[in-house]
Tab-separated table of C-alpha atoms and ligand atoms in Angstrom:
chain	number	residue	atom	x	y	z
A	21	UNK	CA	-17.784	-152.713	96.071
A	22	UNK	CA	-17.922	-148.715	93.910
A	23	UNK	CA	-15.598	-147.349	96.972
A	24	UNK	CA	-12.733	-150.070	96.309
A	25	UNK	CA	-13.184	-149.658	92.143
A	26	UNK	CA	-13.099	-146.192	92.545
A	27	UNK	CA	-9.968	-145.976	94.423
A	28	UNK	CA	-8.256	-148.304	92.610
A	29	UNK	CA	-8.814	-147.022	88.870
A	30	UNK	CA	-7.845	-143.124	90.320
A	31	UNK	CA	-4.486	-144.708	92.024
A	32	UNK	CA	-3.752	-146.099	88.470
A	33	UNK	CA	-4.075	-143.529	86.036
A	34	UNK	CA	-1.355	-139.823	85.786
A	35	UNK	CA	-2.766	-136.865	88.423
A	36	UNK	CA	-3.414	-134.828	85.257
A	37	UNK	CA	-6.068	-136.965	83.480
A	38	UNK	CA	-9.617	-136.997	84.779
A	39	UNK	CA	-11.831	-139.002	85.770
A	40	UNK	CA	-14.946	-139.086	84.357
A	41	UNK	CA	-17.678	-141.287	86.063
A	42	UNK	CA	-20.093	-142.335	83.168
A	43	UNK	CA	-23.114	-142.746	85.322
A	44	UNK	CA	-26.003	-143.724	82.938
A	45	UNK	CA	-28.888	-146.545	84.962
A	46	UNK	CA	-27.096	-145.979	87.837
A	47	UNK	CA	-29.002	-144.159	91.030
A	48	UNK	CA	-28.089	-141.161	93.224
A	49	UNK	CA	-26.902	-143.454	95.772
A	50	UNK	CA	-24.756	-145.191	93.960
A	51	UNK	CA	-23.336	-142.114	92.653
A	52	UNK	CA	-22.268	-140.445	96.120
A	53	UNK	CA	-20.966	-143.578	96.799
A	54	UNK	CA	-17.992	-142.623	94.019
A	55	UNK	CA	-17.899	-139.207	94.532
A	56	UNK	CA	-17.909	-140.324	98.199
A	57	UNK	CA	-14.869	-142.577	96.768
A	58	UNK	CA	-12.941	-139.726	94.994
A	59	UNK	CA	-14.716	-139.105	91.990
A	60	UNK	CA	-15.375	-135.475	91.033
A	61	UNK	CA	-17.299	-135.498	87.817
A	62	UNK	CA	-20.426	-137.446	87.089
A	63	UNK	CA	-21.144	-137.721	83.417
A	64	UNK	CA	-24.401	-137.932	82.153
A	65	UNK	CA	-26.100	-139.764	79.107
A	66	UNK	CA	-29.385	-138.744	79.483
A	67	UNK	CA	-30.639	-135.320	80.652
A	68	UNK	CA	-34.223	-136.568	82.609
A	69	UNK	CA	-31.509	-138.481	84.634
A	70	UNK	CA	-29.601	-136.364	85.321
A	71	UNK	CA	-32.083	-133.992	86.903
A	72	UNK	CA	-33.260	-136.631	89.141
A	73	UNK	CA	-29.580	-136.871	90.462
A	74	UNK	CA	-28.976	-133.841	90.334
A	75	UNK	CA	-31.749	-132.832	92.531
A	76	UNK	CA	-30.821	-135.016	95.061
A	77	UNK	CA	-26.543	-134.312	94.926
A	78	UNK	CA	-26.196	-130.764	93.593
A	79	UNK	CA	-22.856	-129.269	93.714
A	80	UNK	CA	-21.268	-132.102	95.182
A	81	UNK	CA	-19.384	-132.274	92.231
A	82	UNK	CA	-19.563	-131.436	88.556
A	83	UNK	CA	-21.674	-132.403	86.016
A	84	UNK	CA	-20.478	-133.935	82.268
A	85	UNK	CA	-22.819	-134.138	79.237
A	86	UNK	CA	-22.079	-136.879	77.347
A	87	UNK	CA	-24.912	-138.406	76.007
A	88	UNK	CA	-26.695	-137.210	72.301
A	89	UNK	CA	-28.424	-134.178	73.182
A	90	UNK	CA	-31.563	-133.433	71.642
A	91	UNK	CA	-32.353	-129.923	71.159
A	92	UNK	CA	-34.922	-129.725	72.925
A	93	UNK	CA	-33.410	-130.903	75.723
A	94	UNK	CA	-31.066	-128.059	76.105
A	95	UNK	CA	-33.020	-125.007	77.951
A	96	UNK	CA	-32.661	-127.920	81.215
A	97	UNK	CA	-28.922	-129.017	80.012
A	98	UNK	CA	-27.574	-125.087	80.254
A	99	UNK	CA	-28.969	-125.537	83.794
A	100	UNK	CA	-26.939	-128.313	84.995
A	101	UNK	CA	-24.234	-128.959	82.991
A	102	UNK	CA	-20.769	-127.661	83.852
A	103	UNK	CA	-19.323	-129.200	80.078
A	104	UNK	CA	-20.874	-130.360	77.382
A	105	UNK	CA	-18.933	-133.208	75.829
A	106	UNK	CA	-21.314	-133.672	72.642
A	107	UNK	CA	-21.682	-130.845	70.355
A	108	UNK	CA	-21.062	-132.032	66.562
A	109	UNK	CA	-23.788	-129.756	64.690
A	110	UNK	CA	-24.114	-126.082	63.937
A	111	UNK	CA	-27.884	-125.837	65.034
A	112	UNK	CA	-27.300	-127.774	68.620
A	113	UNK	CA	-24.266	-125.176	69.235
A	114	UNK	CA	-26.576	-122.575	67.845
A	115	UNK	CA	-29.275	-123.940	70.494
A	116	UNK	CA	-26.583	-124.059	73.338
A	117	UNK	CA	-26.007	-120.611	72.555
A	118	UNK	CA	-29.285	-118.916	72.814
A	119	UNK	CA	-30.129	-120.564	75.713
A	120	UNK	CA	-26.803	-119.869	77.643
A	121	UNK	CA	-27.207	-116.232	76.846
A	122	UNK	CA	-30.851	-116.169	78.313
A	123	UNK	CA	-29.174	-117.468	81.578
A	124	UNK	CA	-26.112	-115.389	81.317
A	125	UNK	CA	-23.806	-118.376	81.117
A	126	UNK	CA	-21.328	-119.585	79.198
A	127	UNK	CA	-20.855	-122.814	78.248
A	128	UNK	CA	-17.451	-124.998	77.978
A	129	UNK	CA	-18.145	-127.542	74.949
A	130	UNK	CA	-15.982	-130.606	73.652
A	131	UNK	CA	-16.544	-131.243	69.669
A	132	UNK	CA	-17.496	-135.199	69.884
A	133	UNK	CA	-15.194	-136.957	66.814
A	134	UNK	CA	-16.994	-140.006	65.010
A	135	UNK	CA	-13.586	-141.392	64.579
A	136	UNK	CA	-14.930	-144.731	62.961
A	137	UNK	CA	-16.983	-142.786	60.587
A	138	UNK	CA	-19.937	-145.036	61.869
A	139	UNK	CA	-23.186	-144.165	60.320
A	140	UNK	CA	-25.391	-144.920	62.913
A	141	UNK	CA	-23.206	-143.203	65.945
A	142	UNK	CA	-22.951	-139.677	66.884
A	143	UNK	CA	-20.286	-136.880	66.215
A	144	UNK	CA	-18.806	-134.969	63.418
A	145	UNK	CA	-16.612	-136.660	60.842
A	146	UNK	CA	-12.760	-136.015	62.072
A	147	UNK	CA	-12.307	-134.456	58.433
A	148	UNK	CA	-15.540	-131.471	59.060
A	149	UNK	CA	-14.758	-130.640	62.757
A	150	UNK	CA	-12.519	-128.389	61.505
A	151	UNK	CA	-15.001	-126.162	59.309
A	152	UNK	CA	-17.400	-126.934	62.179
A	153	UNK	CA	-15.545	-125.491	64.536
A	154	UNK	CA	-15.135	-122.376	62.845
A	155	UNK	CA	-18.466	-122.360	62.633
A	156	UNK	CA	-19.008	-121.967	66.592
A	157	UNK	CA	-16.135	-120.008	67.234
A	158	UNK	CA	-18.197	-116.296	66.705
A	159	UNK	CA	-20.849	-117.403	69.253
A	160	UNK	CA	-20.052	-116.175	72.342
A	161	UNK	CA	-22.077	-118.210	75.069
A	162	UNK	CA	-19.811	-121.474	74.305
A	163	UNK	CA	-16.588	-121.971	74.788
A	164	UNK	CA	-15.287	-124.919	72.688
A	165	UNK	CA	-12.605	-126.714	75.314
A	166	UNK	CA	-11.229	-129.513	73.629
A	167	UNK	CA	-12.476	-133.007	71.365
A	168	UNK	CA	-14.659	-136.416	72.436
A	169	UNK	CA	-14.869	-139.441	70.892
A	170	UNK	CA	-15.990	-143.037	71.513
A	171	UNK	CA	-14.624	-144.806	69.001
A	172	UNK	CA	-15.909	-147.981	67.328
A	173	UNK	CA	-16.179	-150.744	70.011
A	174	UNK	CA	-14.169	-154.190	69.519
A	175	UNK	CA	-13.515	-157.341	71.994
A	176	UNK	CA	-9.819	-156.633	71.554
A	177	UNK	CA	-9.364	-153.092	72.522
A	178	UNK	CA	-6.114	-152.773	70.975
A	179	UNK	CA	-7.897	-152.433	67.866
A	180	UNK	CA	-9.476	-149.320	69.341
A	181	UNK	CA	-5.938	-147.543	69.739
A	182	UNK	CA	-5.364	-146.150	66.424
A	183	UNK	CA	-8.890	-143.824	66.207
A	184	UNK	CA	-7.972	-142.871	69.296
A	185	UNK	CA	-3.763	-141.636	67.685
A	186	UNK	CA	-6.494	-140.205	64.811
A	187	UNK	CA	-8.588	-137.533	67.323
A	188	UNK	CA	-5.038	-136.893	69.178
A	189	UNK	CA	-3.678	-135.904	65.830
A	190	UNK	CA	-6.705	-134.066	64.932
A	191	UNK	CA	-6.635	-132.468	68.408
A	192	UNK	CA	-3.127	-131.012	67.277
A	193	UNK	CA	-3.804	-129.861	64.275
A	194	UNK	CA	-6.874	-127.867	65.770
A	195	UNK	CA	-4.427	-126.258	68.236
A	196	UNK	CA	-2.362	-125.306	65.590
A	197	UNK	CA	-4.983	-123.117	64.223
A	198	UNK	CA	-4.629	-120.586	67.401
A	199	UNK	CA	-8.734	-119.848	66.836
A	200	UNK	CA	-9.588	-117.307	68.999
A	201	UNK	CA	-12.359	-118.461	71.752
A	202	UNK	CA	-10.965	-122.170	71.175
A	203	UNK	CA	-9.206	-123.473	74.282
A	204	UNK	CA	-7.970	-127.236	72.818
A	205	UNK	CA	-7.231	-128.157	76.448
A	206	UNK	CA	-9.172	-131.370	76.754
A	207	UNK	CA	-8.976	-134.450	75.144
A	208	UNK	CA	-11.710	-136.589	76.399
A	209	UNK	CA	-11.763	-140.754	74.958
A	210	UNK	CA	-11.677	-144.096	76.489
A	211	UNK	CA	-13.682	-145.337	78.516
A	212	UNK	CA	-13.621	-149.017	80.505
A	213	UNK	CA	-11.461	-151.258	78.444
A	214	UNK	CA	-9.848	-149.172	76.537
A	215	UNK	CA	-8.714	-146.012	78.924
A	216	UNK	CA	-5.755	-146.863	79.609
A	217	UNK	CA	-4.765	-146.697	75.751
A	218	UNK	CA	-6.585	-143.565	75.338
A	219	UNK	CA	-3.959	-142.064	78.157
A	220	UNK	CA	-1.100	-143.911	76.480
A	221	UNK	CA	-2.344	-141.953	73.134
A	222	UNK	CA	-2.537	-138.183	75.057
A	223	UNK	CA	-6.761	-138.279	76.661
A	224	UNK	CA	-6.566	-136.356	79.625
A	225	UNK	CA	-10.448	-137.009	80.254
A	226	UNK	CA	-11.471	-140.675	80.466
A	227	UNK	CA	-15.123	-141.607	80.778
A	228	UNK	CA	-15.907	-145.198	83.053
A	229	UNK	CA	-18.744	-146.740	84.183
A	230	UNK	CA	-18.919	-150.274	84.182
A	231	UNK	CA	-15.252	-150.334	85.679
A	232	UNK	CA	-16.461	-148.111	88.465
A	233	UNK	CA	-20.317	-149.332	89.127
A	234	UNK	CA	-20.284	-152.897	87.828
A	235	UNK	CA	-22.205	-154.379	84.951
A	236	UNK	CA	-25.145	-152.179	83.427
A	237	UNK	CA	-28.691	-154.410	84.310
A	238	UNK	CA	-31.289	-152.674	81.754
A	239	UNK	CA	-33.878	-154.679	82.682
B	28	PLP	C1	-21.573	-145.187	78.598
B	28	PLP	C2	-20.313	-144.296	78.059
B	28	PLP	C3	-18.983	-145.078	78.906
B	28	PLP	C4	-18.746	-145.645	79.941
B	28	PLP	O1	-18.868	-146.326	79.308
B	28	PLP	P1	-18.213	-147.967	79.979
B	28	PLP	O2	-17.738	-149.242	79.248
B	28	PLP	O3	-19.138	-148.691	81.025
B	28	PLP	O4	-17.188	-147.295	80.841
B	28	PLP	C5	-18.075	-143.453	78.626
B	28	PLP	N1	-18.786	-142.959	77.309
B	28	PLP	C6	-19.921	-142.463	76.826
B	28	PLP	C7	-20.408	-141.520	76.001
B	28	PLP	C8	-20.914	-143.563	77.300
B	28	PLP	O5	-22.011	-143.496	76.681
């Protein structure tokens, strides 16, 4: 099933949009099946889960961190991940920079935008994003590559569209600032129920879990 699901989605999305397989709760065998079917990037929400998967799979794919990153997990995270999609505060950025400087790495990151202004959710509010980006740019061991957003969850995926539009608009505004060291090439938005809408609104990465792997079993 995973194989058919991957092939179907890869055939549906434009070739300049990248599929990230959101792999939380999946085991390394399931992840490997997705890779064999053509997935090139795995998204992980938890550093511990990523460590076990990485131990089995290693560099057979690239690894994106897409969860909420705790500062005490940064040391391990910077060794595993090729891109951290969820930078949303200066203290987190400073910690990533510090840990990367020790291992001689420059970490590509996205800034996570809380496009729905949801108090319980991670991400920086849209109106605070430019300020945060300007504070992060002097850090030498990370490179801002774009923005990521979750957006509120709705039964009707069409309701997510305004949050993608808003994030895309912000993306363009940051591009126009032409800040040194900021590339603004990557826009990560859309999940299983919303990726088609996200692509229509400019996503260059979609993060899909359920539609590839099936419903998650948390029991
Ligand atoms: C779980 C998750 C996804 C994928 O969600 P699905 O609805 O299963 O496709 C995408 N992005 C993030 C940050 C996630 O945590």
